[in-house]
Amino acid sequence: MTSNLRLVLSRVAGLFLLALAVCGGAVAQDQPLRMKYWLAMSHPNSHLFEVKIEVEAPANAKLDSLDFQMPKWSPGRYAVFDFAKNVQEFQAAAGICPPKSRCDMAMRPVTRVDDQTWRVPFMNSQSLTITYKAFGNDLSGTFSELDSRHANFNGGCVFMYVVNHKQDAVSLTINQPKGWRIVNGRTESKDQSEWQFPNWDIMTDTPTEIAPDWTEDDFIVDGKQYHLVVHSFGNEGGKRPALVRDIEKIVKAETAMWGAPEFDSYTFLVHFANDGHSNDGMEHLTSTQIIESGALADPGMSEDALDAIAHEFFHVWNVKRLRPIELGPWDFTRPANTRSLWIAEGITNYYGHLMQRRAGLWTDAKLLSTLSQQITEVENSPGSRLMSAEESSLSAPFIDDAVHAQQTNLANTSISYYPKGEVLGLVLDLLIRGKTNGKASLDDVMRRMYDEFYLKSPNATYYLRGRGYKNEDLEQMVSQVAGAVMSDFFKRYVRGVESPPYEEALGQVGLRFVREPRQPVAVGISPDENDKANFTIGRVRPDSPAADAGLEVGDKILFFGGLKITPTNFLKLLNRYKPGDRVALIVQRGARTMQTSITLGEPQILNYRIEEMKDASSEAKVLRVAWLNGR
Ligand SMILES: [Zn+2]
Ligand SMILES: [Zn+2]
């Protein structure tokens, strides 16, 4: 509605004036606000980030109040964490103080509307200044950490958005402790402390590191700038130059598949936390956060970091730009629900591994054993036969690092969309290669999805280019690229819970699929890893001899067939038996010691192995070389 029209309308009858009032409010809400965010950290050891938000409404807007909201979760990690729990000392004042000046501001009353929302009335002013503190003491791809060593923040748990104005442009100014330097994936100049973002979503997509002692190594691929920012809390052992070279190889392998990315520069923010537990990776539009629990000098730590980087960098295309329709812009008042994380995360996991082979960092044997491990995990999980790839995606809020105060049966009923999507990606890729005699592959499916949904579709929302896809879109694209109707595959293995056709797929590239029992007999229990001395049951498989015998998690097995049993001798003891044998047990449950027995079953847990067929056809060998090298 324009202001001229408002004048004309103001001359008409009262009924219309009422309509105008309602309508006028709605229009004013849609007008963008001017929003400036300020972040300070004057007492690092308090772990309190100090946030100030200055909001100016347009001169003609009639706004009663604004709602400031803390997200319940943040993109890329789907468990609900309720970041509002770490907010304190929320205050609101009328007006905006000019920078570097003292001014007495009239305070505004604050109403806590619900668990995540604070409401502030304008009361005849056109601008507001909000301040609050956010506690952060976790180094991760989702949470934030402020301490005497550094500030590392992810915006979702620090910055509130203004309800209905998440799409408005925002600026961010950071006041860091003296001597600390700021870096993120949108840093354009040295000593930069202020950023402009097109909207709140992009601001929170820009994790930032602030410390006196991070290092930066740069390289260029296809004219694009890459920055490796490393903050090491332990010895590097001189391994950083090799790490930079290996990251460059991964970037080259992945851009060889996708083509040059659309950004001008990209930043890998890597922490070697050296604390034995912090471990994470998180994708962003022009950066990634990688956190390793050891020191770079530790054996295997560089390889771990590269594995995470190969995965996160693939997300530049798959999920950050080519994305499921539900993933952006987001509703942060409830968990995300998408059927497509098996594509966004699982297929990314598949390529993260394959790309390390294509980059020359992994041997064929390393790739095949890694893929075998993923199949072994999926096929031995009882949840695989209960939960489909789509249901697994929908269950992300329960299984993606969610904390459960209530006991759950998820260990028996769920399967992660990471390995499930990875094995589906592998099987789809090899089937397409076979069906097209090597003329097409899953690489083509992904590229064409990126082209159609990200590059060529009109922008569906304020958030990003293009539009999100649905599972059905991928199904159609797979059929198009494979030149064959693939709906049966999606029905049985994506929406259904059948095992995908591993033999058929691996056979296309001259690989054999081998299954072997892990143990001679099935019992259906595994020890609780927290109890090293006793065999305390950590898990009971449903439909197993242990479940039939009434054994429960927490039971201590003292004697197995008359012999003392420990977590270490358990597997060796099983070698004395064959399926059908009846074994006497002495079990301690709480304060009670009981005698019982168990009838051992046919092996349930299998090891899966992928090996080269000695008699593979030359055609299959050609397909294998193309798959491994990306042609
Ligand atoms: Zn740091
Ligand atoms: Zn991922």
mmCIF file of N, CA and C in Angstrom, residues 185-249:
data_model
loop_
_atom_site.group_PDB
_atom_site.id
_atom_site.type_symbol
_atom_site.label_atom_id
_atom_site.label_comp_id
_atom_site.label_asym_id
_atom_site.label_seq_id
_atom_site.Cartn_x
_atom_site.Cartn_y
_atom_site.Cartn_z
ATOM 1 N N GLY A 185 33.987 -16.661 7.188
ATOM 2 C CA GLY A 185 33.883 -16.958 5.761
ATOM 3 C C GLY A 185 33.454 -15.778 4.905
ATOM 4 N N ARG A 186 33.232 -14.627 5.529
ATOM 5 C CA ARG A 186 32.894 -13.419 4.765
ATOM 6 C C ARG A 186 33.844 -12.271 5.069
ATOM 7 N N THR A 187 35.029 -12.623 5.587
ATOM 8 C CA THR A 187 36.055 -11.612 5.834
ATOM 9 C C THR A 187 36.661 -11.185 4.502
ATOM 10 N N GLU A 188 36.666 -9.863 4.260
ATOM 11 C CA GLU A 188 37.210 -9.368 2.991
ATOM 12 C C GLU A 188 38.495 -8.604 3.176
ATOM 13 N N SER A 189 38.696 -8.063 4.392
ATOM 14 C CA SER A 189 39.937 -7.307 4.595
ATOM 15 C C SER A 189 40.464 -7.578 5.998
ATOM 16 N N LYS A 190 41.766 -7.410 6.137
ATOM 17 C CA LYS A 190 42.432 -7.587 7.423
ATOM 18 C C LYS A 190 41.856 -6.565 8.417
ATOM 19 N N ASP A 191 41.722 -6.943 9.653
ATOM 20 C CA ASP A 191 41.199 -6.071 10.714
ATOM 21 C C ASP A 191 39.739 -5.675 10.511
ATOM 22 N N GLN A 192 39.028 -6.402 9.668
ATOM 23 C CA GLN A 192 37.597 -6.113 9.484
ATOM 24 C C GLN A 192 36.848 -6.451 10.774
ATOM 25 N N SER A 193 35.956 -5.533 11.194
ATOM 26 C CA SER A 193 35.170 -5.824 12.399
ATOM 27 C C SER A 193 33.682 -5.566 12.169
ATOM 28 N N GLU A 194 33.315 -5.220 10.924
ATOM 29 C CA GLU A 194 31.906 -4.958 10.639
ATOM 30 C C GLU A 194 31.488 -5.663 9.348
ATOM 31 N N TRP A 195 30.315 -6.260 9.374
ATOM 32 C CA TRP A 195 29.811 -7.001 8.217
ATOM 33 C C TRP A 195 28.380 -6.587 7.905
ATOM 34 N N GLN A 196 28.023 -6.621 6.615
ATOM 35 C CA GLN A 196 26.638 -6.424 6.179
ATOM 36 C C GLN A 196 26.137 -7.773 5.675
ATOM 37 N N PHE A 197 24.958 -8.164 6.098
ATOM 38 C CA PHE A 197 24.385 -9.428 5.630
ATOM 39 C C PHE A 197 23.012 -9.161 5.028
ATOM 40 N N PRO A 198 22.661 -9.899 3.960
ATOM 41 C CA PRO A 198 21.343 -9.686 3.339
ATOM 42 C C PRO A 198 20.190 -10.058 4.257
ATOM 43 N N ASN A 199 20.421 -10.926 5.220
ATOM 44 C CA ASN A 199 19.356 -11.303 6.155
ATOM 45 C C ASN A 199 19.968 -12.001 7.368
ATOM 46 N N TRP A 200 19.131 -12.239 8.371
ATOM 47 C CA TRP A 200 19.587 -12.885 9.617
ATOM 48 C C TRP A 200 20.137 -14.284 9.344
ATOM 49 N N ASP A 201 19.486 -15.030 8.415
ATOM 50 C CA ASP A 201 19.911 -16.405 8.128
ATOM 51 C C ASP A 201 21.369 -16.448 7.664
ATOM 52 N N ILE A 202 21.744 -15.484 6.824
ATOM 53 C CA ILE A 202 23.118 -15.491 6.314
ATOM 54 C C ILE A 202 24.092 -15.083 7.430
ATOM 55 N N MET A 203 23.651 -14.171 8.303
ATOM 56 C CA MET A 203 24.522 -13.799 9.439
ATOM 57 C C MET A 203 24.806 -15.024 10.308
ATOM 58 N N THR A 204 23.762 -15.815 10.588
ATOM 59 C CA THR A 204 23.990 -16.973 11.455
ATOM 60 C C THR A 204 24.658 -18.119 10.694
ATOM 61 N N ASP A 205 24.723 -17.992 9.387
ATOM 62 C CA ASP A 205 25.437 -18.988 8.581
ATOM 63 C C ASP A 205 26.936 -18.658 8.498
ATOM 64 N N THR A 206 27.354 -17.649 9.238
ATOM 65 C CA THR A 206 28.737 -17.180 9.162
ATOM 66 C C THR A 206 29.428 -17.354 10.512
ATOM 67 N N PRO A 207 29.822 -18.585 10.857
ATOM 68 C CA PRO A 207 30.511 -18.801 12.132
ATOM 69 C C PRO A 207 31.817 -18.014 12.143
ATOM 70 N N THR A 208 32.215 -17.567 13.325
ATOM 71 C CA THR A 208 33.341 -16.635 13.409
ATOM 72 C C THR A 208 34.306 -17.054 14.516
ATOM 73 N N GLU A 209 35.571 -16.888 14.228
ATOM 74 C CA GLU A 209 36.643 -17.217 15.173
ATOM 75 C C GLU A 209 37.377 -15.922 15.551
ATOM 76 N N ILE A 210 37.594 -15.749 16.848
ATOM 77 C CA ILE A 210 38.262 -14.543 17.335
ATOM 78 C C ILE A 210 39.295 -14.967 18.371
ATOM 79 N N ALA A 211 40.561 -14.759 18.079
ATOM 80 C CA ALA A 211 41.624 -15.188 18.991
ATOM 81 C C ALA A 211 42.909 -14.475 18.607
ATOM 82 N N PRO A 212 43.881 -14.460 19.522
ATOM 83 C CA PRO A 212 45.136 -13.798 19.184
ATOM 84 C C PRO A 212 46.054 -14.658 18.325
ATOM 85 N N ASP A 213 45.827 -15.974 18.260
ATOM 86 C CA ASP A 213 46.885 -16.852 17.743
ATOM 87 C C ASP A 213 46.440 -17.895 16.732
ATOM 88 N N TRP A 214 45.378 -17.640 15.955
ATOM 89 C CA TRP A 214 45.098 -18.589 14.874
ATOM 90 C C TRP A 214 46.029 -18.330 13.700
ATOM 91 N N THR A 215 46.208 -19.346 12.860
ATOM 92 C CA THR A 215 47.080 -19.195 11.700
ATOM 93 C C THR A 215 46.234 -19.252 10.431
ATOM 94 N N GLU A 216 46.754 -18.701 9.367
ATOM 95 C CA GLU A 216 46.027 -18.775 8.095
ATOM 96 C C GLU A 216 46.972 -19.194 6.976
ATOM 97 N N ASP A 217 46.547 -20.195 6.197
ATOM 98 C CA ASP A 217 47.262 -20.607 4.988
ATOM 99 C C ASP A 217 46.286 -20.514 3.832
ATOM 100 N N ASP A 218 46.740 -19.997 2.710
ATOM 101 C CA ASP A 218 45.843 -19.754 1.581
ATOM 102 C C ASP A 218 46.270 -20.538 0.346
ATOM 103 N N PHE A 219 45.303 -20.871 -0.485
ATOM 104 C CA PHE A 219 45.617 -21.410 -1.809
ATOM 105 C C PHE A 219 44.499 -21.036 -2.778
ATOM 106 N N ILE A 220 44.772 -21.188 -4.051
ATOM 107 C CA ILE A 220 43.792 -20.809 -5.084
ATOM 108 C C ILE A 220 43.505 -22.019 -5.966
ATOM 109 N N VAL A 221 42.236 -22.292 -6.229
ATOM 110 C CA VAL A 221 41.850 -23.330 -7.196
ATOM 111 C C VAL A 221 40.809 -22.710 -8.122
ATOM 112 N N ASP A 222 40.997 -22.842 -9.429
ATOM 113 C CA ASP A 222 40.057 -22.280 -10.421
ATOM 114 C C ASP A 222 39.778 -20.798 -10.163
ATOM 115 N N GLY A 223 40.764 -20.064 -9.723
ATOM 116 C CA GLY A 223 40.583 -18.625 -9.498
ATOM 117 C C GLY A 223 39.861 -18.283 -8.206
ATOM 118 N N LYS A 224 39.474 -19.291 -7.433
ATOM 119 C CA LYS A 224 38.789 -19.027 -6.157
ATOM 120 C C LYS A 224 39.799 -19.101 -5.011
ATOM 121 N N GLN A 225 39.612 -18.198 -4.031
ATOM 122 C CA GLN A 225 40.508 -18.134 -2.862
ATOM 123 C C GLN A 225 40.039 -19.103 -1.783
ATOM 124 N N TYR A 226 40.974 -19.883 -1.259
ATOM 125 C CA TYR A 226 40.649 -20.767 -0.130
ATOM 126 C C TYR A 226 41.556 -20.418 1.048
ATOM 127 N N HIS A 227 40.958 -20.315 2.228
ATOM 128 C CA HIS A 227 41.712 -19.978 3.431
ATOM 129 C C HIS A 227 41.578 -21.118 4.423
ATOM 130 N N LEU A 228 42.704 -21.601 4.917
ATOM 131 C CA LEU A 228 42.676 -22.579 6.006
ATOM 132 C C LEU A 228 43.074 -21.851 7.280
ATOM 133 N N VAL A 229 42.092 -21.644 8.156
ATOM 134 C CA VAL A 229 42.338 -21.004 9.447
ATOM 135 C C VAL A 229 42.414 -22.123 10.489
ATOM 136 N N VAL A 230 43.546 -22.220 11.151
ATOM 137 C CA VAL A 230 43.732 -23.274 12.152
ATOM 138 C C VAL A 230 43.975 -22.646 13.509
ATOM 139 N N HIS A 231 43.224 -23.115 14.507
ATOM 140 C CA HIS A 231 43.499 -22.731 15.882
ATOM 141 C C HIS A 231 43.872 -24.010 16.626
ATOM 142 N N SER A 232 45.143 -24.150 16.944
ATOM 143 C CA SER A 232 45.655 -25.377 17.561
ATOM 144 C C SER A 232 45.824 -25.192 19.052
ATOM 145 N N PHE A 233 45.215 -26.091 19.840
ATOM 146 C CA PHE A 233 45.419 -26.092 21.287
ATOM 147 C C PHE A 233 46.437 -27.165 21.677
ATOM 148 N N GLY A 234 47.198 -27.640 20.712
ATOM 149 C CA GLY A 234 48.219 -28.648 20.995
ATOM 150 C C GLY A 234 49.308 -28.570 19.953
ATOM 151 N N ASN A 235 50.229 -29.510 20.030
ATOM 152 C CA ASN A 235 51.376 -29.527 19.134
ATOM 153 C C ASN A 235 50.942 -29.859 17.695
ATOM 154 N N GLU A 236 51.470 -29.136 16.731
ATOM 155 C CA GLU A 236 51.125 -29.431 15.336
ATOM 156 C C GLU A 236 52.108 -30.405 14.697
ATOM 157 N N GLY A 237 53.260 -30.583 15.298
ATOM 158 C CA GLY A 237 54.241 -31.540 14.778
ATOM 159 C C GLY A 237 54.675 -31.240 13.345
ATOM 160 N N GLY A 238 54.572 -29.987 12.928
ATOM 161 C CA GLY A 238 55.018 -29.612 11.581
ATOM 162 C C GLY A 238 54.108 -30.144 10.473
ATOM 163 N N LYS A 239 52.887 -30.559 10.840
ATOM 164 C CA LYS A 239 52.025 -31.222 9.847
ATOM 165 C C LYS A 239 51.102 -30.277 9.077
ATOM 166 N N ARG A 240 51.123 -28.986 9.405
ATOM 167 C CA ARG A 240 50.156 -28.085 8.768
ATOM 168 C C ARG A 240 50.378 -27.915 7.264
ATOM 169 N N PRO A 241 51.633 -27.757 6.794
ATOM 170 C CA PRO A 241 51.818 -27.600 5.342
ATOM 171 C C PRO A 241 51.256 -28.789 4.548
ATOM 172 N N ALA A 242 51.438 -30.016 5.066
ATOM 173 C CA ALA A 242 50.906 -31.193 4.369
ATOM 174 C C ALA A 242 49.382 -31.180 4.387
ATOM 175 N N LEU A 243 48.829 -30.714 5.507
ATOM 176 C CA LEU A 243 47.366 -30.625 5.620
ATOM 177 C C LEU A 243 46.813 -29.672 4.554
ATOM 178 N N VAL A 244 47.483 -28.530 4.384
ATOM 179 C CA VAL A 244 47.038 -27.549 3.374
ATOM 180 C C VAL A 244 47.061 -28.186 1.981
ATOM 181 N N ARG A 245 48.152 -28.896 1.676
ATOM 182 C CA ARG A 245 48.262 -29.523 0.337
ATOM 183 C C ARG A 245 47.171 -30.559 0.125
ATOM 184 N N ASP A 246 46.858 -31.333 1.172
ATOM 185 C CA ASP A 246 45.838 -32.379 1.025
ATOM 186 C C ASP A 246 44.430 -31.783 0.902
ATOM 187 N N ILE A 247 44.178 -30.683 1.609
ATOM 188 C CA ILE A 247 42.875 -30.014 1.462
ATOM 189 C C ILE A 247 42.725 -29.508 0.026
ATOM 190 N N GLU A 248 43.817 -28.988 -0.527
ATOM 191 C CA GLU A 248 43.780 -28.500 -1.908
ATOM 192 C C GLU A 248 43.408 -29.643 -2.867
ATOM 193 N N LYS A 249 43.931 -30.842 -2.588
ATOM 194 C CA LYS A 249 43.597 -31.995 -3.445
ATOM 195 C C LYS A 249 42.115 -32.334 -3.351
#
